[in-house]
Amino acid sequence: MPSAAYLLSRLLQIVPTFLLVMVFIFLFVRLLPGDPAIAMAEAKASDQQLAEIRERMGLNEPLAVQFGYFVKNTVTGDLGRSILMKRPVAEVILERLPVTVYLSLYAVALSVLVAAPLALFAATRANGPADIAIRGLFQVGLSMPVFYIGLVLLTVLGAKLRLFPVGGYGRSFIDNLYHLALPALSIALYTSAILMRNLRASLVEVLDSEFVQFARAKGLPRRIVLTRHVLRNALVSAVTLLGLSIGNLMSGTLVTETVFAVPGVGRLMLEAIFARDYPLIQGLTLTFAVIVSLTFLATDIVQSWLDPRLRQA
Amino acid sequence: MSAEPILSVSGLSVRFSKPRPLAHQLLGHPRQEVRALNGIDLAVARGETLGIVGESGCGKSTLARCLAGLVTPTEGEIRFRGERLADLRGKDRRAYNRRVQLIFQDPYSSLNPRMTVGDMLSEALTVHRMRSGSGVDERIGELFELVRLPQDARDKYPHEFSGGQRQRIAIARALAVEPECLIADELVSALDVSVQAQVVNLMLDLQDRLGLTVLFVAHDLRLVRHVSHRVAVIYLGSVVEIGPSETVFSAPRHPYSQALLAAAPTLEVKEGRKTPALSGELPSPLAIPPGCPFHIRCPYAAERCRREKPALLPHGGGLAACHFAEEIAAGTQPVRKAEPQPA
Ligand SMILES: Nc1ncnc2c1ncn2[C@@H]1O[C@H](COP(=O)(O)OP(=O)(O)O)[C@@H](O)[C@H]1O
Ligand code: SF4
Ligand SMILES: [Mg+2]
């Protein structure tokens, strides 16, 4: 296992990332034309409402102090009021977030389920007809945009064959496996294509390495050679890739959730952008940043668990 | 050689078909073949060290891999104590895998980076049911002592060791299963010169104590001379000369061996003998020349060499595959003028 020192040092590395994100968001609102308070308020806001917002953001103080207010408000969960929803931003986001997290994890799980067996199958038959066919097929998947795949799935599996609902969100965990199948699949097809390629390449490399040849020469059963020697080594780069693709996946939810009418933070972000709901945009940006950073952290921890060479802090 | 060979090879050939890009396959380009080994004959006696030398790409590693059972020969056979390797099944095959152990050249890629040294050794011990329970731990301790590694190496990962130490780990892993024959493929060529001697001496010492048979594959002639009883010189997948180490090194009979020795800066070449250094490129193993495989680069090549492949016959104290071995030794074979060779 990774040492406590490693975990601590890795956790501390997140702090500057968050600070930087906050600086960006802080400056963004202040770069908009006019008073930041006007940007953060409804169009028809009264002078009294504007005064309240100025007070909360400390707009009459120097910039450094304003930033202090901003950090304090953010850390205590006060992200302002959504213009669109007329409710506190934090409340709206917390309500929608589980949907997107569910959808993302569902998509990741599907990608791994599709990519891993195919990669193993292709890698153990490297350059054979099956390998070439699988790679060709995935190449096609990679060259199509996510929303297009989504629309095709929607039309064929949803509208024509009526296998899955074309949109919406279910009531329970199990229900959602069914409800979110199409959006998850449309994201997963793309992610799994990248994952398959990468995993196949590292599998081919590890299968050819001398310690694997040695393990075989020793007469170790095939299954143990694959799990103990091959998979563990090939997984490291796949895990990195998967972690990195979470960022992509999050921005992919903007489109996918809109196409499939899934009430998650992706669609919320798009709505907020169209409505110029700055408090909500700000809150969502922060949320995305937190999720991506936490994913990277998790990736690093899993990686250092898989690869002892990375364990030194 | 008087003793009964423990490991012998006859007519061993290995051809790899070169992977073709899909476009070439569709266009119907012919499959190209790499002829890595072309009819190798060798035998090693129990307790003997046979050195195997040759330029890079001549098929040394392929030979080592065949002997370790990693590559299946296209033609020819390998016999272990008279039994054909290809006929060994089940328990007998596992016994062969245990008795003949390969040590790879690269101590960085031959050890699984995600396993502790202790796990590697215990895997080797348990797979062949050499020890069980506390016997495993005890044996790992013994092995560390044998290869002079500290006992705390057990819980460390390969990256925590230097190249020389890693090669000791590889030796320990090979010795774990009490093999009879070690095949060392460029055991030390990836190591610093300063640690090469330590590792080689360790191997010689272990050979002595455990009565091992060793195939020592290397391209450093000095090292081979130092460790081997006999030496086989390989050129383009064929043995061109084989004989007692001292004979081959002091009086090489084959022009290729002579050129190799002349090219080795640290070896004294006998005064008075004018041996032209090795010139020209090593031909591609995709297109091995007919006749004597060396004729394109050989300074003594004559018409006969282009047509007829010379057999490995007794010359001097060993065997050499050259039509004119006697004439060359007597100094009567004319040296061809250095002419640019047609491509
Ligand atoms: N698995 C393989 N597939 C195709 N060609 C190979 C393979 N292994 C070795 N070769 C080729 O066979 C020849 C001999 O290689 P090798 O045995 O590694 O030589 P050496 O160890 O003497 O340098 C080289 O031309 C090499 O490219
Ligand atoms: S047979 Fe001819 S070409 Fe080959 S080594 Fe002897 S002299 Fe040279
Ligand atoms: Mg080699």
Short mmCIF file of N, CA, C and O in Angstrom, two decimals, chain B residues 233-272:
data_model
loop_
_atom_site.label_atom_id
_atom_site.label_comp_id
_atom_site.label_asym_id
_atom_site.label_seq_id
_atom_site.Cartn_x
_atom_site.Cartn_y
_atom_site.Cartn_z
N VAL B 233 31.51 -20.45 -32.34
CA VAL B 233 31.38 -19.16 -33.03
C VAL B 233 30.22 -19.28 -34.01
O VAL B 233 30.19 -20.21 -34.82
N ILE B 234 29.26 -18.36 -33.91
CA ILE B 234 28.07 -18.43 -34.76
C ILE B 234 28.07 -17.28 -35.74
O ILE B 234 28.43 -16.15 -35.39
N TYR B 235 27.74 -17.59 -36.99
CA TYR B 235 27.61 -16.55 -38.00
C TYR B 235 26.32 -16.79 -38.77
O TYR B 235 26.11 -17.88 -39.31
N LEU B 236 25.45 -15.79 -38.81
CA LEU B 236 24.17 -15.89 -39.51
C LEU B 236 23.43 -17.20 -39.22
O LEU B 236 22.96 -17.87 -40.13
N GLY B 237 23.35 -17.55 -37.97
CA GLY B 237 22.56 -18.71 -37.59
C GLY B 237 23.21 -20.05 -37.82
O GLY B 237 22.54 -21.08 -37.73
N SER B 238 24.51 -20.08 -38.15
CA SER B 238 25.20 -21.36 -38.29
C SER B 238 26.46 -21.35 -37.44
O SER B 238 27.09 -20.30 -37.27
N VAL B 239 26.83 -22.53 -36.92
CA VAL B 239 28.10 -22.64 -36.20
C VAL B 239 29.20 -22.68 -37.25
O VAL B 239 29.19 -23.54 -38.13
N VAL B 240 30.15 -21.74 -37.19
CA VAL B 240 31.24 -21.78 -38.17
C VAL B 240 32.50 -22.38 -37.57
O VAL B 240 33.37 -22.87 -38.28
N GLU B 241 32.62 -22.32 -36.25
CA GLU B 241 33.78 -22.94 -35.61
C GLU B 241 33.43 -23.29 -34.18
O GLU B 241 32.71 -22.56 -33.51
N ILE B 242 33.94 -24.43 -33.75
CA ILE B 242 33.71 -24.82 -32.35
C ILE B 242 34.93 -25.60 -31.89
O ILE B 242 35.48 -26.40 -32.64
N GLY B 243 35.36 -25.34 -30.68
CA GLY B 243 36.53 -26.05 -30.19
C GLY B 243 36.90 -25.59 -28.80
O GLY B 243 36.25 -24.69 -28.26
N PRO B 244 37.95 -26.20 -28.22
CA PRO B 244 38.39 -25.79 -26.89
C PRO B 244 38.72 -24.30 -26.91
O PRO B 244 39.29 -23.80 -27.89
N SER B 245 38.36 -23.64 -25.84
CA SER B 245 38.49 -22.20 -25.75
C SER B 245 39.89 -21.72 -26.16
O SER B 245 40.02 -20.83 -27.01
N GLU B 246 40.93 -22.33 -25.58
CA GLU B 246 42.29 -21.86 -25.86
C GLU B 246 42.63 -22.00 -27.34
O GLU B 246 43.24 -21.13 -27.94
N THR B 247 42.23 -23.12 -27.93
CA THR B 247 42.52 -23.35 -29.35
C THR B 247 41.85 -22.30 -30.22
O THR B 247 42.48 -21.70 -31.09
N VAL B 248 40.57 -22.09 -29.98
CA VAL B 248 39.84 -21.15 -30.82
C VAL B 248 40.41 -19.74 -30.67
O VAL B 248 40.56 -19.01 -31.64
N PHE B 249 40.78 -19.40 -29.43
CA PHE B 249 41.27 -18.04 -29.23
C PHE B 249 42.70 -17.84 -29.70
O PHE B 249 43.05 -16.78 -30.20
N SER B 250 43.56 -18.89 -29.55
CA SER B 250 44.94 -18.66 -29.95
C SER B 250 45.16 -18.99 -31.41
O SER B 250 46.02 -18.40 -32.06
N ALA B 251 44.41 -19.96 -31.95
CA ALA B 251 44.61 -20.32 -33.35
C ALA B 251 43.27 -20.54 -34.04
O ALA B 251 42.91 -21.67 -34.36
N PRO B 252 42.51 -19.47 -34.25
CA PRO B 252 41.21 -19.64 -34.89
C PRO B 252 41.39 -20.15 -36.31
O PRO B 252 42.30 -19.72 -37.02
N ARG B 253 40.54 -21.09 -36.75
CA ARG B 253 40.68 -21.68 -38.07
C ARG B 253 39.76 -21.05 -39.10
O ARG B 253 40.04 -21.05 -40.28
N HIS B 254 38.62 -20.54 -38.64
CA HIS B 254 37.66 -19.99 -39.59
C HIS B 254 37.94 -18.50 -39.81
O HIS B 254 38.18 -17.77 -38.85
N PRO B 255 37.92 -18.04 -41.06
CA PRO B 255 38.19 -16.62 -41.32
C PRO B 255 37.30 -15.69 -40.50
O PRO B 255 37.72 -14.61 -40.11
N TYR B 256 36.05 -16.11 -40.24
CA TYR B 256 35.16 -15.25 -39.46
C TYR B 256 35.66 -15.14 -38.02
O TYR B 256 35.69 -14.05 -37.44
N SER B 257 36.08 -16.26 -37.43
CA SER B 257 36.60 -16.21 -36.07
C SER B 257 37.85 -15.33 -36.03
O SER B 257 38.04 -14.53 -35.11
N GLN B 258 38.68 -15.48 -37.05
CA GLN B 258 39.89 -14.67 -37.11
C GLN B 258 39.54 -13.19 -37.15
O GLN B 258 40.14 -12.38 -36.43
N ALA B 259 38.57 -12.87 -37.96
CA ALA B 259 38.18 -11.47 -38.09
C ALA B 259 37.58 -10.94 -36.79
O ALA B 259 37.86 -9.82 -36.37
N LEU B 260 36.76 -11.78 -36.13
CA LEU B 260 36.16 -11.37 -34.85
C LEU B 260 37.25 -11.05 -33.84
O LEU B 260 37.20 -10.05 -33.14
N LEU B 261 38.26 -11.93 -33.79
CA LEU B 261 39.34 -11.72 -32.84
C LEU B 261 40.14 -10.48 -33.20
O LEU B 261 40.54 -9.73 -32.33
N ALA B 262 40.34 -10.27 -34.49
CA ALA B 262 41.10 -9.10 -34.91
C ALA B 262 40.33 -7.83 -34.58
O ALA B 262 40.92 -6.80 -34.28
N ALA B 263 39.01 -7.93 -34.59
CA ALA B 263 38.18 -6.76 -34.32
C ALA B 263 38.11 -6.46 -32.83
O ALA B 263 37.78 -5.36 -32.43
N ALA B 264 38.42 -7.47 -32.00
CA ALA B 264 38.35 -7.27 -30.56
C ALA B 264 39.63 -6.60 -30.09
O ALA B 264 40.68 -7.20 -30.13
N PRO B 265 39.56 -5.35 -29.68
CA PRO B 265 40.77 -4.58 -29.41
C PRO B 265 41.58 -5.12 -28.25
O PRO B 265 42.78 -4.93 -28.20
N THR B 266 40.93 -5.80 -27.33
CA THR B 266 41.64 -6.18 -26.12
C THR B 266 42.33 -7.53 -26.25
O THR B 266 43.05 -7.95 -25.37
N LEU B 267 42.11 -8.21 -27.35
CA LEU B 267 42.72 -9.53 -27.51
C LEU B 267 43.96 -9.39 -28.35
O LEU B 267 43.97 -8.74 -29.38
N GLU B 268 45.00 -10.06 -27.92
CA GLU B 268 46.21 -10.03 -28.72
C GLU B 268 46.05 -10.97 -29.89
O GLU B 268 45.71 -12.13 -29.73
N VAL B 269 46.29 -10.47 -31.05
CA VAL B 269 46.26 -11.33 -32.22
C VAL B 269 47.70 -11.72 -32.49
O VAL B 269 48.62 -10.92 -32.34
N LYS B 270 47.88 -12.97 -32.80
CA LYS B 270 49.23 -13.50 -33.00
C LYS B 270 50.02 -12.65 -34.00
O LYS B 270 49.51 -12.29 -35.06
N GLU B 271 51.23 -12.34 -33.64
CA GLU B 271 52.07 -11.54 -34.53
C GLU B 271 52.32 -12.28 -35.82
O GLU B 271 52.36 -13.50 -35.86
N GLY B 272 52.52 -11.51 -36.86
CA GLY B 272 52.94 -12.12 -38.11
C GLY B 272 51.77 -12.55 -38.97
O GLY B 272 51.85 -12.56 -40.18
#
